[in-house]
């Protein structure tokens, strides 16, 4: 029993540190994000202000992250040029920023496959039922095609990103 207590304590500290993030610095309230770039293969969302990279976020993607989204339900995150077209403060995933998927090309591809194109691609926080996950959500890709960050990070992005901000999603 004496050996179990230090192990349990060490595991608790480890998971707490991972969930909060080490060296994770927030954006100041005055920063306005002018462009977002997602690099799916790196699981990164890059935030630019005035042409300068101001923050890199680690993200989770759709359950099938390799390749471009083809149709509704394929669990892929789209690739291409979009804009932030919506902000939802009462999302089922804390808060979210809407991505303008599908574009005309996405609609054509889905139509050629005879499938519905889908929509509702977001950058969002954690599910409201499990907000305590923190950075543990990064252990695997779990969304239906969205890009997920921690609740603290979506708060930053929600406050710094305006509707109309361009977002480029790269493989």
PDB file of C-alpha atoms in Angstrom:
ATOM      1  CA  UNK A   1       0.000   0.000   0.000  1.00  0.00           C
ATOM      2  CA  UNK A   2       2.847   2.398   0.794  1.00  0.00           C
ATOM      3  CA  UNK A   3       4.175   1.990  -2.768  1.00  0.00           C
ATOM      4  CA  UNK A   4       0.820   2.545  -4.418  1.00  0.00           C
ATOM      5  CA  UNK A   5       0.231   6.011  -2.937  1.00  0.00           C
ATOM      6  CA  UNK A   6       3.357   7.611  -4.529  1.00  0.00           C
ATOM      7  CA  UNK A   7       2.575   5.960  -7.874  1.00  0.00           C
ATOM      8  CA  UNK A   8      -1.024   7.192  -7.828  1.00  0.00           C
ATOM      9  CA  UNK A   9       0.171  10.660  -6.809  1.00  0.00           C
ATOM     10  CA  UNK A  10       2.772  10.710  -9.605  1.00  0.00           C
ATOM     11  CA  UNK A  11       0.154   9.642 -12.156  1.00  0.00           C
ATOM     12  CA  UNK A  12      -2.212  12.337 -10.921  1.00  0.00           C
ATOM     13  CA  UNK A  13       0.499  15.013 -11.262  1.00  0.00           C
ATOM     14  CA  UNK A  14       1.476  13.702 -14.718  1.00  0.00           C
ATOM     15  CA  UNK A  15      -2.090  13.807 -16.062  1.00  0.00           C
ATOM     16  CA  UNK A  16      -2.754  17.179 -14.443  1.00  0.00           C
ATOM     17  CA  UNK A  17       0.333  18.701 -16.092  1.00  0.00           C
ATOM     18  CA  UNK A  18      -0.600  17.211 -19.470  1.00  0.00           C
ATOM     19  CA  UNK A  19      -4.169  18.449 -19.174  1.00  0.00           C
ATOM     20  CA  UNK A  20      -3.048  22.004 -18.359  1.00  0.00           C
ATOM     21  CA  UNK A  21      -0.075  22.089 -20.708  1.00  0.00           C
ATOM     22  CA  UNK A  22       3.444  23.098 -19.835  1.00  0.00           C
ATOM     23  CA  UNK A  23       4.568  26.474 -21.105  1.00  0.00           C
ATOM     24  CA  UNK A  24       1.241  27.139 -22.789  1.00  0.00           C
ATOM     25  CA  UNK A  25       1.002  30.898 -22.982  1.00  0.00           C
ATOM     26  CA  UNK A  26      -2.224  32.606 -23.891  1.00  0.00           C
ATOM     27  CA  UNK A  27      -2.796  35.399 -26.346  1.00  0.00           C
ATOM     28  CA  UNK A  28      -3.152  38.886 -24.971  1.00  0.00           C
ATOM     29  CA  UNK A  29      -6.609  40.420 -25.277  1.00  0.00           C
ATOM     30  CA  UNK A  30      -5.320  42.938 -27.828  1.00  0.00           C
ATOM     31  CA  UNK A  31      -4.186  40.332 -30.386  1.00  0.00           C
ATOM     32  CA  UNK A  32      -6.359  40.027 -33.488  1.00  0.00           C
ATOM     33  CA  UNK A  33      -5.834  36.905 -35.573  1.00  0.00           C
ATOM     34  CA  UNK A  34      -5.803  37.693 -39.290  1.00  0.00           C
ATOM     35  CA  UNK A  35      -5.194  34.192 -40.669  1.00  0.00           C
ATOM     36  CA  UNK A  36      -5.347  30.578 -39.505  1.00  0.00           C
ATOM     37  CA  UNK A  37      -3.392  27.712 -41.058  1.00  0.00           C
ATOM     38  CA  UNK A  38      -3.988  24.067 -40.166  1.00  0.00           C
ATOM     39  CA  UNK A  39      -1.294  21.503 -40.949  1.00  0.00           C
ATOM     40  CA  UNK A  40      -3.129  18.225 -40.521  1.00  0.00           C
ATOM     41  CA  UNK A  41      -0.054  15.967 -40.680  1.00  0.00           C
ATOM     42  CA  UNK A  42       1.518  17.935 -37.816  1.00  0.00           C
ATOM     43  CA  UNK A  43      -1.759  18.263 -35.843  1.00  0.00           C
ATOM     44  CA  UNK A  44      -1.143  22.009 -35.640  1.00  0.00           C
ATOM     45  CA  UNK A  45      -3.253  25.131 -35.970  1.00  0.00           C
ATOM     46  CA  UNK A  46      -1.115  28.220 -36.598  1.00  0.00           C
ATOM     47  CA  UNK A  47      -2.492  31.651 -35.699  1.00  0.00           C
ATOM     48  CA  UNK A  48      -1.125  34.711 -37.514  1.00  0.00           C
ATOM     49  CA  UNK A  49      -1.518  38.372 -36.668  1.00  0.00           C
ATOM     50  CA  UNK A  50      -0.210  41.004 -39.076  1.00  0.00           C
ATOM     51  CA  UNK A  51       1.653  38.325 -41.035  1.00  0.00           C
ATOM     52  CA  UNK A  52       3.501  37.117 -37.922  1.00  0.00           C
ATOM     53  CA  UNK A  53       2.977  33.715 -36.290  1.00  0.00           C
ATOM     54  CA  UNK A  54       1.711  34.467 -32.786  1.00  0.00           C
ATOM     55  CA  UNK A  55       0.692  31.029 -31.525  1.00  0.00           C
ATOM     56  CA  UNK A  56       0.705  27.361 -32.463  1.00  0.00           C
ATOM     57  CA  UNK A  57      -2.049  25.110 -31.112  1.00  0.00           C
ATOM     58  CA  UNK A  58      -1.959  21.327 -30.965  1.00  0.00           C
ATOM     59  CA  UNK A  59      -5.193  19.872 -32.340  1.00  0.00           C
ATOM     60  CA  UNK A  60      -7.176  16.682 -32.740  1.00  0.00           C
ATOM     61  CA  UNK A  61      -8.782  15.993 -36.116  1.00  0.00           C
ATOM     62  CA  UNK A  62     -11.451  13.794 -37.634  1.00  0.00           C
ATOM     63  CA  UNK A  63     -11.266  10.074 -36.844  1.00  0.00           C
ATOM     64  CA  UNK A  64      -9.850   9.430 -40.336  1.00  0.00           C
ATOM     65  CA  UNK A  65      -7.414  12.322 -40.665  1.00  0.00           C
ATOM     66  CA  UNK A  66      -5.527  11.341 -43.835  1.00  0.00           C
ATOM     67  CA  UNK A  67      -6.972  12.760 -47.037  1.00  0.00           C
ATOM     68  CA  UNK A  68      -9.482  15.434 -47.931  1.00  0.00           C
ATOM     69  CA  UNK A  69     -13.096  15.311 -46.785  1.00  0.00           C
ATOM     70  CA  UNK A  70     -15.182  13.802 -49.599  1.00  0.00           C
ATOM     71  CA  UNK A  71     -18.705  13.552 -48.180  1.00  0.00           C
ATOM     72  CA  UNK A  72     -20.811  13.689 -45.034  1.00  0.00           C
ATOM     73  CA  UNK A  73     -19.924  10.990 -42.516  1.00  0.00           C
ATOM     74  CA  UNK A  74     -16.449  10.118 -43.823  1.00  0.00           C
ATOM     75  CA  UNK A  75     -14.874  11.437 -40.570  1.00  0.00           C
ATOM     76  CA  UNK A  76     -12.235  13.391 -42.498  1.00  0.00           C
ATOM     77  CA  UNK A  77     -11.172  16.977 -41.923  1.00  0.00           C
ATOM     78  CA  UNK A  78     -11.444  19.016 -45.140  1.00  0.00           C
ATOM     79  CA  UNK A  79      -8.464  20.513 -46.951  1.00  0.00           C
ATOM     80  CA  UNK A  80      -8.459  23.798 -48.826  1.00  0.00           C
ATOM     81  CA  UNK A  81      -9.152  27.497 -48.459  1.00  0.00           C
ATOM     82  CA  UNK A  82     -12.090  28.545 -46.298  1.00  0.00           C
ATOM     83  CA  UNK A  83     -13.116  31.346 -43.952  1.00  0.00           C
ATOM     84  CA  UNK A  84     -14.440  31.507 -40.433  1.00  0.00           C
ATOM     85  CA  UNK A  85     -18.140  32.032 -41.057  1.00  0.00           C
ATOM     86  CA  UNK A  86     -19.773  31.623 -37.649  1.00  0.00           C
ATOM     87  CA  UNK A  87     -19.151  31.899 -33.912  1.00  0.00           C
ATOM     88  CA  UNK A  88     -21.224  29.850 -31.473  1.00  0.00           C
ATOM     89  CA  UNK A  89     -20.856  30.582 -27.742  1.00  0.00           C
ATOM     90  CA  UNK A  90     -23.336  27.818 -26.783  1.00  0.00           C
ATOM     91  CA  UNK A  91     -21.961  24.848 -28.690  1.00  0.00           C
ATOM     92  CA  UNK A  92     -22.097  21.250 -27.476  1.00  0.00           C
ATOM     93  CA  UNK A  93     -18.289  21.542 -27.523  1.00  0.00           C
ATOM     94  CA  UNK A  94     -17.802  24.547 -25.237  1.00  0.00           C
ATOM     95  CA  UNK A  95     -17.528  27.210 -27.981  1.00  0.00           C
ATOM     96  CA  UNK A  96     -16.840  26.951 -31.679  1.00  0.00           C
ATOM     97  CA  UNK A  97     -15.755  28.804 -34.770  1.00  0.00           C
ATOM     98  CA  UNK A  98     -17.561  27.742 -37.951  1.00  0.00           C
ATOM     99  CA  UNK A  99     -15.524  26.913 -41.063  1.00  0.00           C
ATOM    100  CA  UNK A 100     -17.109  27.727 -44.444  1.00  0.00           C
ATOM    101  CA  UNK A 101     -16.989  24.110 -45.655  1.00  0.00           C
ATOM    102  CA  UNK A 102     -18.342  23.124 -48.152  1.00  0.00           C
ATOM    103  CA  UNK A 103     -17.079  25.316 -50.977  1.00  0.00           C
ATOM    104  CA  UNK A 104     -18.041  24.858 -54.648  1.00  0.00           C
ATOM    105  CA  UNK A 105     -15.272  22.315 -55.255  1.00  0.00           C
ATOM    106  CA  UNK A 106     -16.346  20.277 -52.218  1.00  0.00           C
ATOM    107  CA  UNK A 107     -19.944  20.234 -53.493  1.00  0.00           C
ATOM    108  CA  UNK A 108     -18.837  19.039 -56.950  1.00  0.00           C
ATOM    109  CA  UNK A 109     -16.698  16.219 -55.513  1.00  0.00           C
ATOM    110  CA  UNK A 110     -19.507  14.939 -53.293  1.00  0.00           C
ATOM    111  CA  UNK A 111     -22.024  15.159 -56.160  1.00  0.00           C
ATOM    112  CA  UNK A 112     -19.696  13.110 -58.395  1.00  0.00           C
ATOM    113  CA  UNK A 113     -19.685  10.444 -55.684  1.00  0.00           C
ATOM    114  CA  UNK A 114     -23.465  10.638 -55.342  1.00  0.00           C
ATOM    115  CA  UNK A 115     -23.117  11.471 -51.646  1.00  0.00           C
ATOM    116  CA  UNK A 116     -24.293  14.359 -49.448  1.00  0.00           C
ATOM    117  CA  UNK A 117     -21.505  16.906 -48.967  1.00  0.00           C
ATOM    118  CA  UNK A 118     -22.167  17.543 -45.264  1.00  0.00           C
ATOM    119  CA  UNK A 119     -21.141  20.622 -43.350  1.00  0.00           C
ATOM    120  CA  UNK A 120     -20.832  21.846 -39.778  1.00  0.00           C
ATOM    121  CA  UNK A 121     -17.031  21.786 -39.758  1.00  0.00           C
ATOM    122  CA  UNK A 122     -15.807  23.695 -36.717  1.00  0.00           C
ATOM    123  CA  UNK A 123     -12.828  24.577 -34.600  1.00  0.00           C
ATOM    124  CA  UNK A 124     -14.137  23.709 -31.168  1.00  0.00           C
ATOM    125  CA  UNK A 125     -13.310  22.962 -27.572  1.00  0.00           C
ATOM    126  CA  UNK A 126     -14.029  19.808 -25.626  1.00  0.00           C
ATOM    127  CA  UNK A 127     -17.434  18.153 -25.342  1.00  0.00           C
ATOM    128  CA  UNK A 128     -19.463  19.819 -22.598  1.00  0.00           C
ATOM    129  CA  UNK A 129     -19.882  16.422 -20.903  1.00  0.00           C
ATOM    130  CA  UNK A 130     -16.104  15.959 -20.418  1.00  0.00           C
ATOM    131  CA  UNK A 131     -14.465  19.394 -20.070  1.00  0.00           C
ATOM    132  CA  UNK A 132     -11.890  17.992 -17.636  1.00  0.00           C
ATOM    133  CA  UNK A 133     -10.047  16.140 -20.433  1.00  0.00           C
ATOM    134  CA  UNK A 134      -7.811  19.105 -21.190  1.00  0.00           C
ATOM    135  CA  UNK A 135      -4.844  18.110 -23.343  1.00  0.00           C
ATOM    136  CA  UNK A 136      -5.628  14.413 -22.961  1.00  0.00           C
ATOM    137  CA  UNK A 137      -7.917  14.819 -25.974  1.00  0.00           C
ATOM    138  CA  UNK A 138      -4.735  15.032 -28.074  1.00  0.00           C
ATOM    139  CA  UNK A 139      -3.979  11.346 -27.551  1.00  0.00           C
ATOM    140  CA  UNK A 140      -6.084  10.426 -30.604  1.00  0.00           C
ATOM    141  CA  UNK A 141      -8.146  11.938 -33.419  1.00  0.00           C
ATOM    142  CA  UNK A 142     -11.744  11.817 -32.250  1.00  0.00           C
ATOM    143  CA  UNK A 143     -13.888  14.376 -34.066  1.00  0.00           C
ATOM    144  CA  UNK A 144     -16.273  13.815 -36.975  1.00  0.00           C
ATOM    145  CA  UNK A 145     -14.107  16.096 -39.154  1.00  0.00           C
ATOM    146  CA  UNK A 146     -13.607  19.163 -36.978  1.00  0.00           C
ATOM    147  CA  UNK A 147     -10.456  20.544 -35.372  1.00  0.00           C
ATOM    148  CA  UNK A 148     -10.456  20.368 -31.569  1.00  0.00           C
ATOM    149  CA  UNK A 149      -8.467  22.353 -29.020  1.00  0.00           C
ATOM    150  CA  UNK A 150      -8.795  22.704 -25.241  1.00  0.00           C
ATOM    151  CA  UNK A 151     -11.529  24.889 -23.779  1.00  0.00           C
ATOM    152  CA  UNK A 152      -8.975  27.517 -22.743  1.00  0.00           C
ATOM    153  CA  UNK A 153      -7.610  27.595 -26.281  1.00  0.00           C
ATOM    154  CA  UNK A 154     -11.023  27.943 -27.947  1.00  0.00           C
ATOM    155  CA  UNK A 155     -11.693  30.861 -25.581  1.00  0.00           C
ATOM    156  CA  UNK A 156      -8.533  32.564 -26.898  1.00  0.00           C
ATOM    157  CA  UNK A 157      -9.407  31.853 -30.507  1.00  0.00           C
ATOM    158  CA  UNK A 158     -13.060  32.815 -30.066  1.00  0.00           C
ATOM    159  CA  UNK A 159     -12.007  36.225 -28.737  1.00  0.00           C
ATOM    160  CA  UNK A 160      -9.216  36.852 -31.288  1.00  0.00           C
ATOM    161  CA  UNK A 161     -10.744  35.538 -34.540  1.00  0.00           C
ATOM    162  CA  UNK A 162     -13.394  37.504 -36.423  1.00  0.00           C
ATOM    163  CA  UNK A 163     -15.961  36.175 -38.852  1.00  0.00           C
ATOM    164  CA  UNK A 164     -14.393  36.398 -42.304  1.00  0.00           C
ATOM    165  CA  UNK A 165     -10.906  35.385 -41.155  1.00  0.00           C
ATOM    166  CA  UNK A 166      -9.284  33.114 -43.762  1.00  0.00           C
ATOM    167  CA  UNK A 167      -8.328  29.580 -42.789  1.00  0.00           C
ATOM    168  CA  UNK A 168      -6.167  27.310 -44.936  1.00  0.00           C
ATOM    169  CA  UNK A 169      -6.291  23.611 -44.134  1.00  0.00           C
ATOM    170  CA  UNK A 170      -3.273  21.719 -45.489  1.00  0.00           C
ATOM    171  CA  UNK A 171      -2.677  17.934 -45.615  1.00  0.00           C
TER     172      UNK A 171
END
